[in-house]
Amino acid sequence: MIKNSLKLICLCFTAILVINGCSSTVSRQDGQSRPAQTIITPSNPLGNIVVTYSEEARKKLSDNTAFSDRDLKLQIQKTLSAAKLISDNTDPKKPTLYVEVTNIRVRSIANRMFLGFMSGADYVMGNVTVKDVSGKTLDAFQISTDHYESYTVGTTNVLSWIYETFADDIRKELKNEAVVKK
């Protein structure tokens, strides 16, 4: 009897670990291909980052008060700066990175703890575009980053992971390191 109970507990624990998870994808619209060569490099860095929100995302900001547009932009800035892909000072003569957040969701701690993966995921989705000074699009792709883990206690940790992953996906894609999924 005790042996069966232990097996059941181990099985449940394993199932919880398998179901919990995080993911991140970078994609391009049908027919759109990755530039043949890297456009943004340390010798040709970005001059600025502009983060905006679609109408849908703006509506959801009031329901997702833990989400910080400032922290997201700072993380993108920090990640690209570490990779030397952005100028130290804003430079209008260099390409600009436009990030349009199209959808967000941040679960409450109680929701995450009590309902776990059944409460859905925390996520940030967005369109990323690199434009030159004339406004011509040099590169464009979409990023989706989500976090399903139910055992993470703090919302801050979840959001930090989401911000870091979102920013790192931008870095990888600009450097042609990411695997594009269609």
C-alpha atoms as one frame of an Amber mdcrd trajectory, in Angstrom:
protein
   0.000   0.000   0.000   2.745   2.447   0.941   4.715   1.396  -2.139   1.759
   2.260  -4.380   1.316   5.623  -2.654   4.995   6.450  -3.188   4.729   5.489
  -6.850   1.673   7.714  -7.240   3.413  10.661  -5.553   6.498  10.217  -7.772
   4.312   9.986 -10.859   2.418  13.157  -9.934   5.653  15.032  -9.207   7.121
  13.946 -12.547   3.951  14.999 -14.367   4.093  18.437 -12.755   7.716  18.891
 -13.839   6.908  17.828 -17.391   3.864  20.084 -17.684   5.601  23.164 -16.263
   7.849  25.001 -18.627   8.929  28.052 -20.486   9.254  28.693 -24.158  10.287
  31.314 -26.598   9.928  31.503 -30.368  11.039  33.831 -33.110   9.136  33.745
 -36.368   8.749  35.620 -39.601   5.684  36.166 -41.746   5.146  33.790 -44.652
   7.424  34.590 -47.535   9.633  36.816 -45.421  13.208  35.611 -45.096  16.021
  36.512 -42.807  18.482  39.050 -44.279  21.361  37.323 -46.058  23.875  39.055
 -43.824  23.835  40.542 -40.365  22.670  44.156 -40.605  23.320  45.268 -37.037
  26.902  44.721 -35.904  29.305  46.333 -33.424  30.653  48.415 -36.312  27.092
  49.323 -37.424  25.065  49.439 -34.196  21.524  50.589 -33.575  21.035  54.241
 -32.696  17.839  53.939 -30.648  15.142  51.632 -29.295  11.456  52.550 -29.414
   8.952  50.400 -27.511   5.248  50.842 -28.271   2.060  48.903 -27.544  -0.718
  47.760 -29.824  -4.271  48.717 -28.884  -4.869  45.205 -27.466  -1.696  45.309
 -25.359  -2.527  48.806 -24.041  -5.911  47.539 -22.859  -4.234  44.658 -21.048
  -1.671  46.873 -19.292  -4.258  47.911 -16.683  -4.944  44.236 -15.873  -1.237
  43.411 -15.738   0.068  46.005 -13.293   3.233  44.009 -12.501   4.371  44.363
 -16.120   6.806  47.234 -16.584   7.329  48.750 -20.022  10.322  50.593 -18.548
  11.939  47.332 -17.330  11.351  45.636 -20.679  13.022  48.495 -22.565  15.907
  48.639 -20.067  16.501  44.895 -20.439  16.526  45.160 -24.242  18.947  48.099
 -23.954  21.181  46.203 -21.507  21.257  43.017 -23.612  22.008  44.822 -26.875
  24.570  47.056 -25.184  26.420  44.026 -23.783  26.552  42.604 -27.320  27.722
  46.007 -28.644  24.712  46.180 -30.960  23.545  49.638 -29.846  25.309  52.997
 -29.563  25.989  54.304 -26.071  24.099  57.482 -26.940  20.984  57.905 -29.060
  22.116  58.439 -32.645  19.466  59.467 -35.206  21.887  58.658 -38.047  21.871
  54.949 -37.158  19.099  52.335 -37.604  16.333  52.242 -34.988  14.875  49.140
 -33.342  11.085  49.306 -33.032   9.425  46.866 -30.636   5.633  46.789 -30.670
   4.285  44.714 -27.785   1.153  43.093 -29.214  -0.028  40.981 -26.274   0.830
  40.532 -22.581  -0.370  38.527 -19.606   0.984  38.292 -16.074  -0.718  35.897
 -13.650  -1.116  36.818 -10.004   0.956  34.895  -7.469  -2.192  33.272  -6.049
  -3.327  32.226  -9.516   0.073  30.727 -10.256   0.362  28.917  -6.906  -3.142
  27.480  -6.617  -4.032  26.752 -10.226  -0.521  26.208 -11.579  -0.270  25.428
 -15.265  -4.077  25.278 -15.494  -4.171  29.070 -15.064  -2.342  29.501 -18.363
   0.916  31.262 -19.007   2.549  34.586 -18.393   3.656  35.961 -21.744   4.849
  38.836 -23.873   4.407  38.862 -27.642   5.689  41.486 -30.005   6.730  42.609
 -33.451  10.323  43.738 -33.876  11.374  45.926 -36.797  14.716  47.500 -37.681
  14.433  50.613 -39.842  17.102  52.823 -41.352  17.054  56.629 -41.057  14.817
  56.960 -44.131  12.224  54.619 -42.577  13.005  51.660 -44.835  12.507  48.306
 -43.092  15.803  46.411 -42.892  14.529  43.454 -40.856  11.286  42.357 -39.188
  10.279  39.402 -37.024   7.899  38.395 -34.236   8.804  37.150 -30.756   6.656
  35.184 -28.353   7.953  34.422 -24.857   5.884  32.529 -22.312   6.303  31.099
 -18.834   4.070  28.289 -17.532   5.851  27.352 -14.334   3.552  27.200 -11.349
   6.156  26.688  -8.647   7.888  30.057  -9.140   6.816  32.133  -6.173   7.506
  35.710  -7.219   5.998  37.594 -10.117   9.234  39.593 -10.334  11.263  36.433
 -11.087   8.839  35.424 -13.834   8.871  38.872 -15.403  12.657  39.078 -15.184
  12.890  35.777 -17.060  10.393  36.990 -19.675  12.172  40.352 -20.157  15.597
  38.683 -20.382  14.431  36.002 -22.811  12.564  38.493 -25.003  15.651  40.739
 -25.140  17.992  37.822 -25.781  15.800  36.594 -28.637  16.108  40.048 -30.215
  19.897  39.902 -29.798  20.143  36.402 -31.281  17.959  37.285 -34.244  19.881
  40.475 -34.985  23.105  38.470 -34.919  21.546  35.691 -37.052  21.990  33.173
 -34.237  18.382  32.214 -33.591  16.622  29.358 -35.319  13.630  30.815 -37.115
  10.472  28.727 -36.814   7.818  29.127 -39.485
